[in-house]
JSON list of C-alpha atoms in Angstrom, two decimals:
[
{"chain": "A", "resi": 1, "resn": "MET", "atom": "CA", "xyz": [22.58, -6.80, -31.60]},
{"chain": "A", "resi": 2, "resn": "GLU", "atom": "CA", "xyz": [23.13, -9.50, -34.20]},
{"chain": "A", "resi": 3, "resn": "ALA", "atom": "CA", "xyz": [24.76, -11.83, -31.66]},
{"chain": "A", "resi": 4, "resn": "LEU", "atom": "CA", "xyz": [21.95, -11.14, -29.19]},
{"chain": "A", "resi": 5, "resn": "GLU", "atom": "CA", "xyz": [19.32, -11.91, -31.83]},
{"chain": "A", "resi": 6, "resn": "GLN", "atom": "CA", "xyz": [21.06, -15.19, -32.72]},
{"chain": "A", "resi": 7, "resn": "GLN", "atom": "CA", "xyz": [21.35, -16.25, -29.09]},
{"chain": "A", "resi": 8, "resn": "LEU", "atom": "CA", "xyz": [17.72, -15.38, -28.35]},
{"chain": "A", "resi": 9, "resn": "SER", "atom": "CA", "xyz": [16.59, -17.33, -31.41]},
{"chain": "A", "resi": 10, "resn": "MET", "atom": "CA", "xyz": [18.54, -20.35, -30.20]},
{"chain": "A", "resi": 11, "resn": "LEU", "atom": "CA", "xyz": [17.11, -19.97, -26.70]},
{"chain": "A", "resi": 12, "resn": "TRP", "atom": "CA", "xyz": [13.54, -19.81, -28.06]},
{"chain": "A", "resi": 13, "resn": "ARG", "atom": "CA", "xyz": [14.10, -22.91, -30.21]},
{"chain": "A", "resi": 14, "resn": "ARG", "atom": "CA", "xyz": [15.39, -24.79, -27.19]},
{"chain": "A", "resi": 15, "resn": "ALA", "atom": "CA", "xyz": [12.50, -23.51, -25.09]},
{"chain": "A", "resi": 16, "resn": "ARG", "atom": "CA", "xyz": [10.02, -24.84, -27.68]},
{"chain": "A", "resi": 17, "resn": "SER", "atom": "CA", "xyz": [11.78, -28.20, -27.62]},
{"chain": "A", "resi": 18, "resn": "ASN", "atom": "CA", "xyz": [11.65, -28.25, -23.82]},
{"chain": "A", "resi": 19, "resn": "SER", "atom": "CA", "xyz": [7.96, -27.31, -23.90]},
{"chain": "A", "resi": 20, "resn": "TYR", "atom": "CA", "xyz": [7.33, -30.38, -26.02]},
{"chain": "A", "resi": 21, "resn": "LYS", "atom": "CA", "xyz": [9.17, -32.58, -23.51]},
{"chain": "A", "resi": 22, "resn": "VAL", "atom": "CA", "xyz": [7.39, -31.08, -20.49]},
{"chain": "A", "resi": 23, "resn": "ALA", "atom": "CA", "xyz": [3.99, -31.39, -22.18]},
{"chain": "A", "resi": 24, "resn": "ARG", "atom": "CA", "xyz": [4.68, -35.08, -22.85]},
{"chain": "A", "resi": 25, "resn": "ARG", "atom": "CA", "xyz": [5.54, -35.57, -19.18]},
{"chain": "A", "resi": 26, "resn": "VAL", "atom": "CA", "xyz": [2.12, -34.20, -18.21]},
{"chain": "A", "resi": 27, "resn": "HIS", "atom": "CA", "xyz": [0.40, -36.51, -20.71]},
{"chain": "A", "resi": 28, "resn": "PRO", "atom": "CA", "xyz": [1.86, -38.32, -23.73]},
{"chain": "A", "resi": 29, "resn": "ASP", "atom": "CA", "xyz": [-0.96, -37.07, -25.99]},
{"chain": "A", "resi": 30, "resn": "MET", "atom": "CA", "xyz": [-0.84, -33.43, -24.90]},
{"chain": "A", "resi": 31, "resn": "GLU", "atom": "CA", "xyz": [0.20, -30.76, -27.37]},
{"chain": "A", "resi": 32, "resn": "PRO", "atom": "CA", "xyz": [2.95, -28.37, -26.19]},
{"chain": "A", "resi": 33, "resn": "ALA", "atom": "CA", "xyz": [0.73, -25.30, -26.60]},
{"chain": "A", "resi": 34, "resn": "ALA", "atom": "CA", "xyz": [-1.71, -26.74, -24.07]},
{"chain": "A", "resi": 35, "resn": "TYR", "atom": "CA", "xyz": [0.94, -26.78, -21.34]},
{"chain": "A", "resi": 36, "resn": "GLY", "atom": "CA", "xyz": [0.75, -23.00, -21.04]},
{"chain": "A", "resi": 37, "resn": "LEU", "atom": "CA", "xyz": [-3.02, -23.19, -20.57]},
{"chain": "A", "resi": 38, "resn": "LEU", "atom": "CA", "xyz": [-2.56, -25.61, -17.68]},
{"chain": "A", "resi": 39, "resn": "VAL", "atom": "CA", "xyz": [-0.03, -23.27, -16.07]},
{"chain": "A", "resi": 40, "resn": "ILE", "atom": "CA", "xyz": [-2.46, -20.35, -16.37]},
{"chain": "A", "resi": 41, "resn": "LEU", "atom": "CA", "xyz": [-5.21, -22.38, -14.71]},
{"chain": "A", "resi": 42, "resn": "GLN", "atom": "CA", "xyz": [-2.76, -23.48, -12.01]},
{"chain": "A", "resi": 43, "resn": "ARG", "atom": "CA", "xyz": [-1.84, -19.85, -11.29]},
{"chain": "A", "resi": 44, "resn": "GLU", "atom": "CA", "xyz": [-5.25, -18.20, -11.71]},
{"chain": "A", "resi": 45, "resn": "GLY", "atom": "CA", "xyz": [-7.65, -20.95, -10.70]},
{"chain": "A", "resi": 46, "resn": "SER", "atom": "CA", "xyz": [-10.97, -21.43, -12.45]},
{"chain": "A", "resi": 47, "resn": "MET", "atom": "CA", "xyz": [-11.44, -19.21, -15.53]},
{"chain": "A", "resi": 48, "resn": "ARG", "atom": "CA", "xyz": [-13.83, -18.68, -18.41]},
{"chain": "A", "resi": 49, "resn": "LEU", "atom": "CA", "xyz": [-12.68, -19.64, -21.89]},
{"chain": "A", "resi": 50, "resn": "THR", "atom": "CA", "xyz": [-12.74, -16.02, -23.07]},
{"chain": "A", "resi": 51, "resn": "ASP", "atom": "CA", "xyz": [-10.51, -14.98, -20.16]},
{"chain": "A", "resi": 52, "resn": "ILE", "atom": "CA", "xyz": [-8.03, -17.76, -20.90]},
{"chain": "A", "resi": 53, "resn": "ALA", "atom": "CA", "xyz": [-7.91, -16.73, -24.57]},
{"chain": "A", "resi": 54, "resn": "ALA", "atom": "CA", "xyz": [-7.36, -13.09, -23.60]},
{"chain": "A", "resi": 55, "resn": "SER", "atom": "CA", "xyz": [-4.55, -14.00, -21.21]},
{"chain": "A", "resi": 56, "resn": "VAL", "atom": "CA", "xyz": [-2.58, -15.82, -23.93]},
{"chain": "A", "resi": 57, "resn": "GLY", "atom": "CA", "xyz": [-3.49, -13.41, -26.71]},
{"chain": "A", "resi": 58, "resn": "VAL", "atom": "CA", "xyz": [-5.01, -15.92, -29.11]},
{"chain": "A", "resi": 59, "resn": "GLY", "atom": "CA", "xyz": [-8.49, -16.44, -30.48]},
{"chain": "A", "resi": 60, "resn": "LYS", "atom": "CA", "xyz": [-11.22, -18.22, -28.59]},
{"chain": "A", "resi": 61, "resn": "PRO", "atom": "CA", "xyz": [-11.50, -21.05, -31.20]},
{"chain": "A", "resi": 62, "resn": "SER", "atom": "CA", "xyz": [-7.82, -22.00, -30.73]},
{"chain": "A", "resi": 63, "resn": "VAL", "atom": "CA", "xyz": [-8.15, -22.10, -26.96]},
{"chain": "A", "resi": 64, "resn": "SER", "atom": "CA", "xyz": [-11.47, -23.93, -27.19]},
{"chain": "A", "resi": 65, "resn": "ARG", "atom": "CA", "xyz": [-9.83, -26.71, -29.21]},
{"chain": "A", "resi": 66, "resn": "GLN", "atom": "CA", "xyz": [-6.98, -27.02, -26.70]},
{"chain": "A", "resi": 67, "resn": "ILE", "atom": "CA", "xyz": [-9.34, -27.04, -23.72]},
{"chain": "A", "resi": 68, "resn": "ALA", "atom": "CA", "xyz": [-11.50, -29.74, -25.36]},
{"chain": "A", "resi": 69, "resn": "MET", "atom": "CA", "xyz": [-8.39, -31.87, -25.83]},
{"chain": "A", "resi": 70, "resn": "LEU", "atom": "CA", "xyz": [-7.31, -31.28, -22.21]},
{"chain": "A", "resi": 71, "resn": "GLU", "atom": "CA", "xyz": [-10.79, -32.21, -21.03]},
{"chain": "A", "resi": 72, "resn": "GLN", "atom": "CA", "xyz": [-10.67, -35.47, -23.03]},
{"chain": "A", "resi": 73, "resn": "LEU", "atom": "CA", "xyz": [-7.33, -36.25, -21.39]},
{"chain": "A", "resi": 74, "resn": "GLY", "atom": "CA", "xyz": [-8.89, -35.71, -17.95]},
{"chain": "A", "resi": 75, "resn": "LEU", "atom": "CA", "xyz": [-6.65, -32.75, -17.11]},
{"chain": "A", "resi": 76, "resn": "VAL", "atom": "CA", "xyz": [-9.32, -30.01, -16.97]},
{"chain": "A", "resi": 77, "resn": "GLN", "atom": "CA", "xyz": [-13.01, -29.88, -16.22]},
{"chain": "A", "resi": 78, "resn": "LYS", "atom": "CA", "xyz": [-15.84, -27.52, -17.09]},
{"chain": "A", "resi": 79, "resn": "GLU", "atom": "CA", "xyz": [-18.51, -26.42, -14.66]},
{"chain": "A", "resi": 80, "resn": "ALA", "atom": "CA", "xyz": [-21.29, -23.87, -14.79]},
{"chain": "A", "resi": 81, "resn": "ASP", "atom": "CA", "xyz": [-19.90, -20.46, -13.86]},
{"chain": "A", "resi": 82, "resn": "PRO", "atom": "CA", "xyz": [-21.43, -19.53, -10.49]},
{"chain": "A", "resi": 83, "resn": "LEU", "atom": "CA", "xyz": [-21.66, -15.87, -11.57]},
{"chain": "A", "resi": 84, "resn": "ASP", "atom": "CA", "xyz": [-23.27, -16.62, -14.94]},
{"chain": "A", "resi": 85, "resn": "GLY", "atom": "CA", "xyz": [-25.02, -19.95, -15.48]},
{"chain": "A", "resi": 86, "resn": "ARG", "atom": "CA", "xyz": [-24.74, -19.54, -19.27]},
{"chain": "A", "resi": 87, "resn": "ALA", "atom": "CA", "xyz": [-20.94, -19.54, -19.09]},
{"chain": "A", "resi": 88, "resn": "GLN", "atom": "CA", "xyz": [-18.57, -22.32, -18.10]},
{"chain": "A", "resi": 89, "resn": "ALA", "atom": "CA", "xyz": [-15.67, -22.11, -15.69]},
{"chain": "A", "resi": 90, "resn": "ILE", "atom": "CA", "xyz": [-12.65, -24.24, -16.58]},
{"chain": "A", "resi": 91, "resn": "SER", "atom": "CA", "xyz": [-10.35, -25.60, -13.91]},
{"chain": "A", "resi": 92, "resn": "LEU", "atom": "CA", "xyz": [-7.69, -28.26, -13.43]},
{"chain": "A", "resi": 93, "resn": "THR", "atom": "CA", "xyz": [-8.81, -31.69, -12.30]},
{"chain": "A", "resi": 94, "resn": "ASP", "atom": "CA", "xyz": [-6.99, -33.35, -9.41]},
{"chain": "A", "resi": 95, "resn": "ALA", "atom": "CA", "xyz": [-5.21, -35.54, -11.97]},
{"chain": "A", "resi": 96, "resn": "GLY", "atom": "CA", "xyz": [-4.32, -32.46, -14.03]},
{"chain": "A", "resi": 97, "resn": "THR", "atom": "CA", "xyz": [-2.86, -30.74, -11.00]},
{"chain": "A", "resi": 98, "resn": "SER", "atom": "CA", "xyz": [-0.79, -33.72, -9.89]},
{"chain": "A", "resi": 99, "resn": "GLN", "atom": "CA", "xyz": [0.52, -34.49, -13.39]},
{"chain": "A", "resi": 100, "resn": "LEU", "atom": "CA", "xyz": [1.39, -30.82, -13.97]},
{"chain": "A", "resi": 101, "resn": "VAL", "atom": "CA", "xyz": [3.21, -30.53, -10.64]},
{"chain": "A", "resi": 102, "resn": "ALA", "atom": "CA", "xyz": [5.15, -33.74, -11.32]},
{"chain": "A", "resi": 103, "resn": "ALA", "atom": "CA", "xyz": [6.26, -32.45, -14.74]},
{"chain": "A", "resi": 104, "resn": "GLN", "atom": "CA", "xyz": [7.23, -29.07, -13.29]},
{"chain": "A", "resi": 105, "resn": "THR", "atom": "CA", "xyz": [9.22, -30.72, -10.51]},
{"chain": "A", "resi": 106, "resn": "ALA", "atom": "CA", "xyz": [11.11, -32.91, -12.99]},
{"chain": "A", "resi": 107, "resn": "ARG", "atom": "CA", "xyz": [11.83, -29.89, -15.20]},
{"chain": "A", "resi": 108, "resn": "LYS", "atom": "CA", "xyz": [13.13, -27.87, -12.25]},
{"chain": "A", "resi": 109, "resn": "GLN", "atom": "CA", "xyz": [15.38, -30.71, -11.14]},
{"chain": "A", "resi": 110, "resn": "ALA", "atom": "CA", "xyz": [16.82, -31.06, -14.64]},
{"chain": "A", "resi": 111, "resn": "PHE", "atom": "CA", "xyz": [17.35, -27.29, -14.83]},
{"chain": "A", "resi": 112, "resn": "HIS", "atom": "CA", "xyz": [19.14, -27.27, -11.47]},
{"chain": "A", "resi": 113, "resn": "GLN", "atom": "CA", "xyz": [21.40, -30.08, -12.62]},
{"chain": "A", "resi": 114, "resn": "LEU", "atom": "CA", "xyz": [22.24, -28.28, -15.85]},
{"chain": "A", "resi": 115, "resn": "MET", "atom": "CA", "xyz": [23.17, -25.08, -14.05]},
{"chain": "A", "resi": 116, "resn": "GLU", "atom": "CA", "xyz": [24.63, -26.43, -10.81]},
{"chain": "A", "resi": 117, "resn": "ASP", "atom": "CA", "xyz": [28.12, -25.22, -11.68]},
{"chain": "A", "resi": 118, "resn": "TRP", "atom": "CA", "xyz": [26.96, -21.64, -12.33]},
{"chain": "A", "resi": 119, "resn": "ASP", "atom": "CA", "xyz": [27.89, -18.93, -9.86]},
{"chain": "A", "resi": 120, "resn": "VAL", "atom": "CA", "xyz": [24.92, -17.73, -7.78]},
{"chain": "A", "resi": 121, "resn": "GLU", "atom": "CA", "xyz": [25.66, -14.10, -8.69]},
{"chain": "A", "resi": 122, "resn": "ASP", "atom": "CA", "xyz": [25.59, -14.98, -12.40]},
{"chain": "A", "resi": 123, "resn": "LEU", "atom": "CA", "xyz": [22.25, -16.78, -11.99]},
{"chain": "A", "resi": 124, "resn": "THR", "atom": "CA", "xyz": [20.81, -13.82, -10.10]},
{"chain": "A", "resi": 125, "resn": "ARG", "atom": "CA", "xyz": [22.02, -11.38, -12.74]},
{"chain": "A", "resi": 126, "resn": "LEU", "atom": "CA", "xyz": [20.67, -13.56, -15.54]},
{"chain": "A", "resi": 127, "resn": "GLY", "atom": "CA", "xyz": [17.28, -13.70, -13.83]},
{"chain": "A", "resi": 128, "resn": "THR", "atom": "CA", "xyz": [17.26, -9.91, -13.51]},
{"chain": "A", "resi": 129, "resn": "LEU", "atom": "CA", "xyz": [18.20, -9.42, -17.17]},
{"chain": "A", "resi": 130, "resn": "ILE", "atom": "CA", "xyz": [15.58, -11.89, -18.41]},
{"chain": "A", "resi": 131, "resn": "ALA", "atom": "CA", "xyz": [12.95, -10.08, -16.32]},
{"chain": "A", "resi": 132, "resn": "GLN", "atom": "CA", "xyz": [14.08, -6.81, -17.91]},
{"chain": "A", "resi": 133, "resn": "LEU", "atom": "CA", "xyz": [13.87, -8.40, -21.38]},
{"chain": "A", "resi": 134, "resn": "ASN", "atom": "CA", "xyz": [10.37, -9.73, -20.68]},
{"chain": "A", "resi": 135, "resn": "ASN", "atom": "CA", "xyz": [9.29, -6.29, -19.50]},
{"chain": "A", "resi": 136, "resn": "THR", "atom": "CA", "xyz": [10.71, -4.78, -22.68]},
{"chain": "A", "resi": 137, "resn": "TYR", "atom": "CA", "xyz": [8.66, -7.21, -24.77]},
{"chain": "A", "resi": 138, "resn": "THR", "atom": "CA", "xyz": [5.46, -5.85, -23.23]},
{"chain": "A", "resi": 139, "resn": "LYS", "atom": "CA", "xyz": [6.24, -2.70, -25.23]},
{"chain": "A", "resi": 140, "resn": "ASP", "atom": "CA", "xyz": [6.50, -4.68, -28.50]},
{"chain": "A", "resi": 141, "resn": "ASN", "atom": "CA", "xyz": [4.84, -2.70, -31.28]},
{"chain": "A", "resi": 142, "resn": "TRP", "atom": "CA", "xyz": [5.99, -4.28, -34.54]}
]
């Protein structure tokens, strides 16, 4: 367990570092935490601020600050929610979508290059084990 904990800690540190790099590819002034918000909007489409905050498990003020920054960078836009005119729906702009896709494509290419000498069976098994680990983390209660 100790070796697993050490390796996971190293993986998470590297993932944070990579998040920083990917965020900078989307926009040089974007904070790494905002990248995840863009990915959620890419996957889910237009969402209310409260729904975005709930999906990442952080408070509305934190997400509001990130969304304001993304809006200033021209990556997201706010529109009146068609179901409730008092609320705003947040979505990616065309520029946000294209910059996000370009960053994701570059990241995938780099990842493929890093792991090109791995055996396909090992990659498949690793993917299965990471999915199992992620599922286990949904049961986190500490």
